[in-house]
Amino acid sequence: MGKYQLIYFNVRGRGEAIRTLLKDNGIDYEEINCGNNWQKEWKPQMQFGQTPALRDNDFLLVQSNAILRHLARKHGLYGDTEEEAALIDMINDGVEDLRSKYVNLIYRNYENGKDEYIADLPNQLQPFEKLLSSNGADRSGCCVGTKRSFADYNLSDLLDVHVVLAPKCLEDFPTLKAYYQQYLARPGILEYRETEAFKQRPINGNGKQ
Ligand SMILES: N[C@@H](CCC(=O)N[C@@H](CSC(=S)NCCc1ccccc1)C(=O)NCC(=O)O)C(=O)O
């Protein structure tokens, strides 16, 4: 099997959960920055005219959550039972709901919407706190069961960008805070976050965070 190619802009955005899954699991991949000639060269190749995309040999896949699930199926990151897989899907869909709200704030309503968004953030984080508390995720670092899943990389990245937006947003959520600190302490994540590639990469495409 050839090396995976992750085709995305040089931002964290919807690509970072994929990058951290690959890095933390020692899965080799090539990063392709499609920003240089997006409209003419890359956009027409994409099934929905969007990125991120994962090239897996001759197989090209778009939609960030489909990419996460594809890698999870191939690399044992989708739980041990059908019920665990369903719960992982449920949490990942919850992550997608909040990520969509975050993306809309960042790109469409930052100046006027930031204060209201941050004020409502506890209501958005509470369901994750309750779900992860019921699973002892503060100790295991796993949102479902006792094995990390693709939803852990997506949720951890979501918490990461929200801690930048609202540094104290986890102070009232001890499980989420411990779970996020567990993520940051993972050797693969620590090593990756020390790279220049990570440090120089903006969170979003418009410079807002
Ligand atoms: N559902 C898709 C969404 C992919 C997506 O939005 N990709 C963006 C890049 S990732 C991202 S979060 N972009 C934010 C752009 C945005 C601007 C304004 C409002 C909402 C989003 C993209 O390809 N833009 C270029 C283009 O469409 O020509 C996925 O999860 O991969």
Coordinates of C-alpha atoms and ligand atoms in Angstrom, one line a residue:
M1 CA 0.0 0.0 0.0
G2 CA 1.3 3.4 -0.9
K3 CA 1.5 6.3 1.5
Y4 CA -1.8 8.2 2.2
Q5 CA -2.0 11.8 0.9
L6 CA -3.9 14.4 2.8
I7 CA -4.9 17.2 0.5
Y8 CA -5.9 20.3 2.3
F9 CA -5.1 24.0 2.9
N10 CA -2.3 24.9 5.3
V11 CA -4.7 25.4 8.2
R12 CA -5.9 23.2 11.0
G13 CA -9.6 23.6 10.1
R14 CA -11.2 20.4 9.2
G15 CA -7.9 18.7 8.5
E16 CA -6.4 18.7 12.0
A17 CA -8.4 15.8 13.5
I18 CA -7.2 13.7 10.5
R19 CA -3.6 14.8 10.9
T20 CA -3.5 14.1 14.7
L21 CA -5.2 10.6 14.1
L22 CA -2.4 9.8 11.6
K23 CA 0.4 11.2 13.6
D24 CA -0.6 9.7 17.0
N25 CA -1.1 6.3 15.4
G26 CA 2.2 6.4 13.5
I27 CA 0.5 6.2 10.2
D28 CA 2.7 7.7 7.5
Y29 CA 1.2 10.2 5.1
E30 CA 2.1 13.0 2.7
E31 CA 0.7 16.5 3.2
I32 CA -0.3 18.2 0.0
N33 CA -1.2 21.9 0.3
C34 CA -3.9 22.6 -2.3
G35 CA -4.1 26.3 -1.6
N36 CA -1.6 27.2 -4.2
N37 CA -3.8 26.4 -7.2
W38 CA -7.1 25.5 -5.6
Q39 CA -9.6 26.8 -8.1
K40 CA -8.0 25.5 -11.3
E41 CA -6.1 22.4 -10.3
W42 CA -7.7 20.9 -7.1
K43 CA -11.3 22.0 -6.8
P44 CA -12.5 20.3 -10.0
Q45 CA -11.1 17.0 -8.8
M46 CA -13.1 17.0 -5.6
Q47 CA -16.5 15.2 -5.6
F48 CA -18.1 18.2 -3.7
G49 CA -15.7 20.8 -4.9
Q50 CA -14.2 21.0 -1.3
T51 CA -11.3 19.7 0.8
P52 CA -10.0 18.0 2.9
A53 CA -9.4 15.0 0.8
L54 CA -7.6 11.7 1.4
R55 CA -5.9 9.8 -1.4
D56 CA -5.6 6.1 -0.5
N57 CA -3.7 4.7 -3.5
D58 CA -6.3 5.1 -6.4
F59 CA -9.1 5.9 -4.0
L60 CA -10.0 9.6 -3.4
L61 CA -12.2 10.4 -0.5
V62 CA -13.6 13.8 0.6
Q63 CA -15.8 14.9 3.5
S64 CA -13.7 15.2 6.7
N65 CA -15.9 12.8 8.8
A66 CA -16.0 10.2 6.0
I67 CA -12.1 10.4 6.0
L68 CA -12.0 9.9 9.7
R69 CA -14.3 6.9 9.6
H70 CA -12.4 5.3 6.7
L71 CA -9.1 5.6 8.6
A72 CA -10.8 4.3 11.7
R73 CA -12.1 1.2 10.0
K74 CA -8.7 0.5 8.5
H75 CA -6.7 1.2 11.7
G76 CA -8.8 -0.2 14.5
L77 CA -10.1 3.1 15.8
Y78 CA -13.9 2.4 15.7
G79 CA -14.5 0.6 19.0
D80 CA -14.8 -3.1 19.8
T81 CA -18.5 -3.6 19.4
E82 CA -21.4 -2.4 17.3
E83 CA -22.7 -0.5 20.2
E84 CA -19.4 1.2 20.8
A85 CA -19.2 2.1 17.1
A86 CA -22.7 3.6 17.3
L87 CA -21.7 5.7 20.4
I88 CA -18.5 6.8 18.6
D89 CA -20.7 7.9 15.7
M90 CA -23.1 9.7 18.0
I91 CA -20.3 11.7 19.7
N92 CA -18.6 12.5 16.4
D93 CA -21.9 13.8 15.1
G94 CA -22.2 16.0 18.2
V95 CA -18.7 17.2 17.5
E96 CA -19.7 18.0 13.9
D97 CA -22.7 20.0 15.2
L98 CA -20.5 22.2 17.3
R99 CA -17.8 22.5 14.7
S100 CA -20.3 23.7 12.2
K101 CA -21.4 26.4 14.6
Y102 CA -17.7 27.3 15.3
V103 CA -16.9 27.5 11.5
N104 CA -19.9 29.8 11.0
L105 CA -18.8 32.1 13.8
I106 CA -15.2 32.3 12.5
Y107 CA -16.0 32.9 8.9
R108 CA -19.4 34.6 9.0
N109 CA -20.0 36.3 12.3
Y110 CA -16.8 36.7 14.3
E111 CA -17.0 40.4 15.4
N112 CA -20.7 40.5 16.1
G113 CA -21.2 36.9 17.3
K114 CA -18.1 36.0 19.4
D115 CA -19.4 37.2 22.8
E116 CA -22.8 35.5 22.4
Y117 CA -21.1 32.3 21.1
I118 CA -18.8 32.2 24.1
A119 CA -21.7 32.9 26.5
D120 CA -23.6 29.9 25.1
L121 CA -20.5 27.6 25.0
P122 CA -21.2 26.0 28.4
N123 CA -24.5 24.8 27.0
Q124 CA -22.7 23.3 24.1
L125 CA -20.0 21.6 26.2
Q126 CA -22.3 20.2 28.9
P127 CA -23.5 17.2 26.9
F128 CA -19.9 16.2 26.2
E129 CA -19.0 16.6 29.9
K130 CA -21.9 14.3 30.9
L131 CA -21.2 11.7 28.2
L132 CA -17.5 11.5 29.0
S133 CA -18.0 11.6 32.8
S134 CA -20.2 8.4 32.4
N135 CA -17.2 6.7 30.6
G136 CA -14.4 7.8 32.9
A137 CA -12.8 9.6 30.0
D138 CA -10.8 11.8 32.3
R139 CA -8.7 8.8 33.2
S140 CA -8.8 6.7 30.1
G141 CA -8.6 9.5 27.5
C142 CA -11.3 7.7 25.5
C143 CA -14.8 9.1 24.9
V144 CA -16.2 5.6 24.3
G145 CA -15.0 2.3 25.8
T146 CA -11.3 1.9 26.7
K147 CA -9.7 2.3 23.2
R148 CA -9.2 5.6 21.5
S149 CA -11.3 6.2 18.4
F150 CA -11.5 8.7 15.6
A151 CA -14.1 10.6 17.6
D152 CA -11.4 11.3 20.2
Y153 CA -9.2 13.1 17.7
N154 CA -12.1 15.1 16.4
L155 CA -13.4 16.0 19.9
S156 CA -9.9 16.8 21.1
D157 CA -9.2 19.1 18.2
L158 CA -12.6 20.8 18.8
L159 CA -11.7 21.4 22.4
D160 CA -8.3 22.7 21.3
V161 CA -9.6 25.4 19.1
H162 CA -12.2 26.4 21.7
V163 CA -9.6 26.8 24.3
V164 CA -7.9 29.3 22.0
L165 CA -11.2 31.1 21.4
A166 CA -12.2 31.1 25.1
P167 CA -9.2 30.1 27.3
K168 CA -11.4 29.4 30.4
C169 CA -14.1 27.4 28.6
L170 CA -13.1 24.1 30.3
E171 CA -12.8 25.5 33.8
D172 CA -16.3 24.3 34.8
F173 CA -15.9 20.9 33.0
P174 CA -13.4 18.8 35.0
T175 CA -13.8 15.7 32.9
L176 CA -13.4 17.5 29.6
K177 CA -10.4 19.4 31.0
A178 CA -8.7 16.2 32.2
Y179 CA -9.6 14.5 28.9
Y180 CA -8.1 17.3 26.9
Q181 CA -4.9 17.4 29.1
Q182 CA -4.6 13.6 28.6
Y183 CA -4.7 14.2 24.8
L184 CA -2.0 16.9 25.0
A185 CA 0.2 14.6 27.0
R186 CA 0.1 11.7 24.5
P187 CA 3.7 11.2 23.2
G188 CA 2.6 11.3 19.6
I189 CA 0.6 14.5 20.1
L190 CA 3.4 16.1 22.2
E191 CA 5.9 15.4 19.4
Y192 CA 3.6 16.6 16.7
R193 CA 2.8 19.9 18.5
E194 CA 6.5 20.6 18.8
T195 CA 7.0 20.6 15.0
E196 CA 7.3 23.8 13.0
A197 CA 4.6 22.5 10.7
F198 CA 2.1 22.5 13.6
K199 CA 3.3 25.7 15.1
Q200 CA 3.2 27.8 11.9
R201 CA -0.1 26.4 10.8
P202 CA -3.0 28.9 11.3
I203 CA -6.2 27.5 12.9
N204 CA -8.5 29.0 10.3
G205 CA -8.2 30.3 6.8
N206 CA -9.1 33.9 7.6
G207 CA -6.7 34.5 10.5
K208 CA -9.4 34.6 13.1
Q209 CA -9.3 32.3 16.1
Ligands
LIG1 N1 -18.5 18.9 4.9 C1 -17.2 19.2 4.4 C2 -16.9 20.7 4.4 C3 -15.6 21.0 3.7 C4 -15.3 22.4 3.6 O1 -16.0 23.3 4.1 N2 -14.2 22.7 3.0 C5 -13.7 24.0 2.8 C6 -12.4 24.2 3.5 S1 -12.5 23.8 5.2 C7 -13.4 25.1 5.9 S2 -13.9 24.9 7.4 N3 -13.6 26.2 5.3 C8 -14.4 27.2 5.8 C9 -15.0 28.0 4.7 C10 -16.3 28.6 5.1 C11 -16.5 29.9 4.8 C12 -17.6 30.5 5.2 C13 -18.6 29.8 5.9 C14 -18.4 28.5 6.2 C15 -17.2 27.9 5.8 C16 -13.4 24.2 1.3 O2 -13.0 23.3 0.6 N4 -13.5 25.5 0.9 C17 -13.1 25.8 -0.5 C18 -14.2 25.8 -1.5 O3 -15.4 25.5 -1.0 O4 -14.0 26.2 -2.7 C19 -16.2 18.4 5.3 O5 -16.5 18.1 6.4 O6 -15.1 18.1 4.7

